Short mmCIF file of C-alpha atoms and ligand atoms in Angstrom, two decimals:
data_model
loop_
_atom_site.label_atom_id
_atom_site.label_comp_id
_atom_site.label_asym_id
_atom_site.label_seq_id
_atom_site.Cartn_x
_atom_site.Cartn_y
_atom_site.Cartn_z
CA MET R 24 -31.89 44.38 14.63
CA ASP R 25 -31.96 46.29 17.89
CA LYS R 26 -34.41 45.05 20.47
CA VAL R 27 -37.80 46.20 21.68
CA ILE R 28 -37.91 46.33 25.48
CA THR R 29 -41.19 46.96 27.28
CA ILE R 30 -41.60 48.24 30.82
CA ASP R 31 -45.11 48.27 32.27
CA GLY R 32 -46.32 49.01 35.77
CA PRO R 33 -48.46 51.25 37.96
CA ALA R 34 -47.96 54.97 38.58
CA GLY R 35 -44.94 55.77 40.75
CA ALA R 36 -43.22 52.40 40.34
CA GLY R 37 -40.17 54.14 38.85
CA LYS R 38 -40.83 53.22 35.20
CA SER R 39 -39.81 56.57 33.71
CA THR R 40 -36.54 56.94 35.60
CA VAL R 41 -35.59 53.32 34.99
CA SER R 42 -36.63 53.36 31.31
CA LYS R 43 -34.70 56.55 30.62
CA ALA R 44 -31.58 55.21 32.36
CA LEU R 45 -31.87 51.87 30.56
CA ALA R 46 -32.32 53.54 27.16
CA ALA R 47 -29.29 55.76 27.83
CA ARG R 48 -27.13 52.75 28.81
CA LEU R 49 -28.13 50.80 25.70
CA GLY R 50 -28.11 53.79 23.33
CA TYR R 51 -31.80 53.13 22.62
CA VAL R 52 -34.70 55.51 22.12
CA TYR R 53 -36.98 56.11 25.12
CA LEU R 54 -40.76 56.12 24.52
CA ASP R 55 -43.00 57.36 27.34
CA THR R 56 -46.48 56.30 26.20
CA GLY R 57 -48.16 57.86 29.26
CA ALA R 58 -47.12 61.21 27.75
CA LEU R 59 -49.37 60.51 24.74
CA TYR R 60 -52.43 59.96 26.94
CA ARG R 61 -51.45 62.94 29.06
CA ALA R 62 -51.10 65.12 25.96
CA LEU R 63 -54.63 64.34 24.78
CA ALA R 64 -55.94 64.78 28.33
CA TYR R 65 -54.18 68.14 28.56
CA LYS R 66 -56.01 69.33 25.46
CA ALA R 67 -59.32 67.94 26.77
CA LEU R 68 -58.93 69.85 30.05
CA ARG R 69 -57.80 73.02 28.29
CA ASP R 70 -60.75 72.94 25.88
CA ARG R 71 -63.22 71.77 28.55
CA VAL R 72 -63.96 68.47 26.82
CA ALA R 73 -65.65 66.03 29.21
CA THR R 74 -63.14 63.26 29.93
CA ASP R 75 -65.92 60.71 30.45
CA ASP R 76 -68.00 61.45 27.35
CA PRO R 77 -67.25 59.02 24.48
CA ASP R 78 -68.76 61.26 21.79
CA ALA R 79 -66.84 64.31 22.92
CA LEU R 80 -63.65 62.23 23.10
CA ALA R 81 -64.24 60.83 19.61
CA LYS R 82 -64.50 64.40 18.32
CA LEU R 83 -61.38 65.39 20.24
CA CYS R 84 -59.46 62.47 18.72
CA ALA R 85 -60.68 63.25 15.21
CA THR R 86 -59.61 66.88 15.43
CA THR R 87 -56.30 66.52 17.25
CA ASP R 88 -52.93 65.95 15.66
CA VAL R 89 -50.64 64.02 18.02
CA THR R 90 -47.08 63.43 16.81
CA LEU R 91 -43.82 62.10 18.20
CA HIS R 92 -40.39 63.49 17.39
CA ASN R 93 -37.08 62.04 18.43
CA VAL R 94 -35.27 64.73 20.42
CA ASP R 95 -31.88 63.43 21.64
CA GLY R 96 -33.12 59.86 22.01
CA HIS R 97 -36.35 60.81 23.74
CA MET R 98 -39.63 60.60 21.80
CA THR R 99 -41.21 63.99 22.49
CA VAL R 100 -44.96 64.55 22.13
CA TYR R 101 -46.51 67.37 20.13
CA VAL R 102 -50.21 68.23 20.12
CA ASP R 103 -51.38 70.23 17.10
CA GLY R 104 -47.77 71.26 16.58
CA GLU R 105 -47.23 72.39 20.19
CA GLU R 106 -44.61 70.71 22.38
CA VAL R 107 -46.58 70.11 25.58
CA GLY R 108 -43.58 69.18 27.75
CA GLY R 109 -43.92 70.15 31.42
CA LYS R 110 -47.59 71.16 31.12
CA ILE R 111 -48.68 67.53 31.14
CA ARG R 112 -46.79 66.57 34.31
CA THR R 113 -49.47 67.52 36.86
CA GLU R 114 -51.61 65.16 38.96
CA GLU R 115 -54.73 66.69 37.38
CA VAL R 116 -53.55 65.78 33.87
CA GLY R 117 -52.46 62.31 35.09
CA LEU R 118 -55.88 61.57 36.47
CA ALA R 119 -57.61 62.88 33.32
CA ALA R 120 -55.23 60.77 31.20
CA SER R 121 -56.22 57.72 33.21
CA SER R 122 -59.88 58.58 32.64
CA ILE R 123 -59.69 59.04 28.85
CA SER R 124 -57.41 56.02 28.43
CA ALA R 125 -60.34 53.73 29.25
CA PHE R 126 -62.07 54.71 25.95
CA PRO R 127 -61.37 52.58 22.84
CA VAL R 128 -61.40 55.60 20.53
CA VAL R 129 -58.51 57.12 22.48
CA ARG R 130 -56.48 53.90 22.62
CA GLU R 131 -57.02 53.28 18.89
CA LYS R 132 -55.86 56.77 18.00
CA LEU R 133 -52.57 56.29 19.86
CA LEU R 134 -51.84 52.66 18.95
CA SER R 135 -50.26 53.06 15.51
CA LEU R 136 -48.19 56.00 16.69
CA GLN R 137 -46.63 53.79 19.39
CA ARG R 138 -46.10 50.82 17.06
CA ASP R 139 -44.51 53.03 14.40
CA ALA R 140 -42.10 54.40 17.00
CA GLY R 141 -40.97 50.86 17.82
CA ALA R 142 -41.01 49.45 14.30
CA ARG R 143 -37.23 49.59 13.85
CA GLY R 144 -36.40 48.34 17.34
CA GLY R 145 -33.79 49.97 19.56
CA ILE R 146 -36.49 51.22 21.89
CA VAL R 147 -37.42 51.12 25.55
CA ALA R 148 -41.21 51.58 25.65
CA GLU R 149 -42.85 52.40 28.97
CA GLY R 150 -46.54 52.32 29.87
CA ARG R 151 -49.38 50.09 31.03
CA ASP R 152 -49.99 47.79 28.04
CA MET R 153 -46.65 47.75 26.24
CA GLY R 154 -46.02 44.02 26.65
CA SER R 155 -49.65 42.93 26.52
CA VAL R 156 -51.08 44.94 23.59
CA VAL R 157 -48.76 47.38 21.84
CA PHE R 158 -45.66 45.19 21.48
CA PRO R 159 -46.80 41.60 22.18
CA ASN R 160 -43.70 40.31 20.35
CA ALA R 161 -41.25 42.48 22.27
CA ASP R 162 -37.84 40.92 22.80
CA PHE R 163 -37.84 41.58 26.53
CA LYS R 164 -40.74 42.43 28.81
CA PHE R 165 -40.58 43.77 32.34
CA PHE R 166 -43.24 44.72 34.87
CA LEU R 167 -42.05 47.17 37.47
CA ASP R 168 -43.93 47.34 40.75
CA ALA R 169 -43.43 48.83 44.23
CA ASP R 170 -45.41 49.07 47.47
CA LEU R 171 -48.18 51.67 47.38
CA GLU R 172 -46.63 53.67 50.26
CA GLU R 173 -43.29 53.84 48.46
CA ARG R 174 -44.96 54.83 45.19
CA ILE R 175 -46.80 57.65 46.99
CA ARG R 176 -43.52 58.85 48.56
CA ARG R 177 -41.76 58.86 45.21
CA ARG R 178 -44.52 60.74 43.40
CA THR R 179 -44.81 63.31 46.19
CA ARG R 180 -41.05 63.87 46.04
CA GLU R 181 -41.24 64.21 42.25
CA LEU R 182 -43.86 66.95 42.60
CA GLY R 183 -41.47 68.83 44.85
CA ASP R 184 -43.52 69.04 48.05
CA GLY R 185 -42.25 65.97 49.83
CA ASN R 186 -42.79 67.24 53.37
CA GLN R 187 -46.32 68.44 53.13
CA PRO R 188 -48.86 66.04 54.61
CA ALA R 189 -51.63 67.63 52.54
CA GLN R 190 -49.72 67.03 49.31
CA THR R 191 -49.02 63.43 50.33
CA ALA R 192 -52.71 62.86 51.08
CA CYS R 193 -53.64 64.31 47.69
CA VAL R 194 -51.13 62.12 45.84
CA ALA R 195 -52.32 59.06 47.79
CA LYS R 196 -55.93 59.71 46.81
CA ASP R 197 -55.10 60.26 43.13
CA MET R 198 -52.81 57.24 43.01
CA ARG R 199 -55.44 54.91 44.46
CA ALA R 200 -57.98 56.25 41.94
CA ARG R 201 -55.53 55.77 39.06
CA ASP R 202 -54.55 52.25 40.18
CA GLN R 203 -58.21 51.33 40.25
CA GLN R 204 -59.06 52.95 36.89
CA ASP R 205 -55.99 51.64 35.08
CA SER R 206 -56.26 48.06 36.29
CA GLN R 207 -60.02 47.65 36.06
CA ARG R 208 -60.85 49.17 32.69
CA LYS R 209 -62.17 46.79 30.05
CA ILE R 210 -59.60 47.40 27.33
CA ALA R 211 -55.85 47.06 27.73
CA PRO R 212 -55.90 47.14 31.55
CA LEU R 213 -52.69 47.42 33.51
CA THR R 214 -51.45 43.87 33.76
CA ALA R 215 -48.20 41.95 33.81
CA SER R 216 -47.88 39.85 30.65
CA PRO R 217 -47.34 36.19 31.56
CA ASP R 218 -43.96 36.41 29.82
CA ALA R 219 -42.82 39.57 31.64
CA LEU R 220 -40.28 39.50 34.45
CA ILE R 221 -41.80 41.20 37.49
CA ILE R 222 -39.37 43.41 39.41
CA ASP R 223 -40.30 44.86 42.81
CA SER R 224 -38.41 48.14 43.01
CA THR R 225 -39.53 49.05 46.56
CA SER R 226 -36.08 48.69 48.07
CA LEU R 227 -33.95 48.95 44.93
CA THR R 228 -32.11 51.96 43.53
CA VAL R 229 -32.61 53.01 39.92
CA ASP R 230 -29.20 51.57 39.01
CA GLY R 231 -30.11 48.39 40.89
CA VAL R 232 -33.22 47.92 38.75
CA VAL R 233 -31.37 48.74 35.52
CA ASP R 234 -28.62 46.25 36.43
CA ARG R 235 -31.22 43.57 37.06
CA ILE R 236 -32.83 44.23 33.66
CA ILE R 237 -29.50 44.12 31.85
CA GLU R 238 -28.51 40.91 33.68
CA ARG R 239 -31.80 39.34 32.67
CA MET R 240 -31.31 40.33 29.03
CA ALA R 241 -27.77 38.95 29.02
CA PHE R 242 -28.92 35.71 30.64
CA ALA R 243 -31.86 35.30 28.23
CA GLY R 244 -29.59 36.03 25.28
CA ALA R 245 -27.05 33.45 26.43
CA SER R 246 -29.57 30.70 27.23
CA ARG R 247 -31.92 31.15 24.26
CA PRO R 248 -31.63 28.45 21.59
CA ALA R 249 -30.39 29.90 18.28
CA GLY R 250 -33.14 31.15 15.97
CA ARG R 251 -35.83 31.10 18.61
CA LYS R 252 -37.96 34.25 19.04
CA PRO R 253 -37.36 35.72 22.49
CA ASN R 254 -40.29 36.35 24.80
CA GLY R 255 -42.77 36.70 21.94
CA ALA R 256 -46.52 36.29 22.47
O1 LIG Q 11 -47.49 56.73 33.02
P1 LIG Q 11 -48.33 57.95 33.26
O2 LIG Q 11 -48.60 58.17 34.71
O3 LIG Q 11 -47.75 59.17 32.62
O4 LIG Q 11 -49.72 57.63 32.51
C1 LIG Q 11 -50.84 58.48 32.61
C2 LIG Q 11 -52.10 57.66 32.38
O5 LIG Q 11 -52.16 57.26 31.00
C3 LIG Q 11 -52.21 56.38 33.17
O6 LIG Q 11 -52.82 56.57 34.44
C4 LIG Q 11 -53.03 55.48 32.28
C5 LIG Q 11 -52.74 55.97 30.88
N1 LIG Q 11 -51.82 55.09 30.14
C6 LIG Q 11 -52.37 53.99 29.52
O7 LIG Q 11 -53.56 53.74 29.64
N2 LIG Q 11 -51.59 53.19 28.76
C7 LIG Q 11 -50.29 53.43 28.63
N3 LIG Q 11 -49.55 52.62 27.87
C8 LIG Q 11 -49.69 54.52 29.28
C9 LIG Q 11 -50.49 55.33 30.06
#
């Protein structure tokens, strides 16, 4: 069976670019789980649902249909039948996603969707708790990190305003807030699984990171005793 590969890490560490490139190289499906949290957050913001109110979020979860569809190897998120695409890629939605992701009702709603997407293997799943909670028995687990300054630079560039000090300051503020929220929440906090390989991407190119991942997989495959479960929790 094709493998399940998990890539966790903080915002701006390069997870999406690396995961997409890795999935393309292996011919695997790419699952961006942050997009699921962003999609729910997008609806919460649009409908003025308080992103810190557990009752309001429970109602939002109960009345929202979130689905994933494989479009050319990329699991695309739909909310109540609408493809939310680019609308969820703002800093505002990212911060709201971080906020709602601390609530159990939200995490529970999205858990089975993620597991179902990976049930047949052949997937590169990216997020914060892929290796620790969603796919504890993943075949290969990676934790991608980078210096805060570099992560801020990358995110600012991604948003298209790389030279504006004001934009950089805004991204820096949001990123610090998200790092804090994501790593200090009680359930499924951002953490490197003990069996994940930590890769610091600060001074690596995307291809450099992908090469390192593929080398690691080849090495683990070659050195693993026959019949033994790889990397499982
Ligand atoms: O990866 P991202 O920036 O698109 O994720 C947006 C937010 O969603 C992130 O700040 C925390 C939350 N998230 C999560 O809690 N668990 C995941 N597996 C993925 C994202």
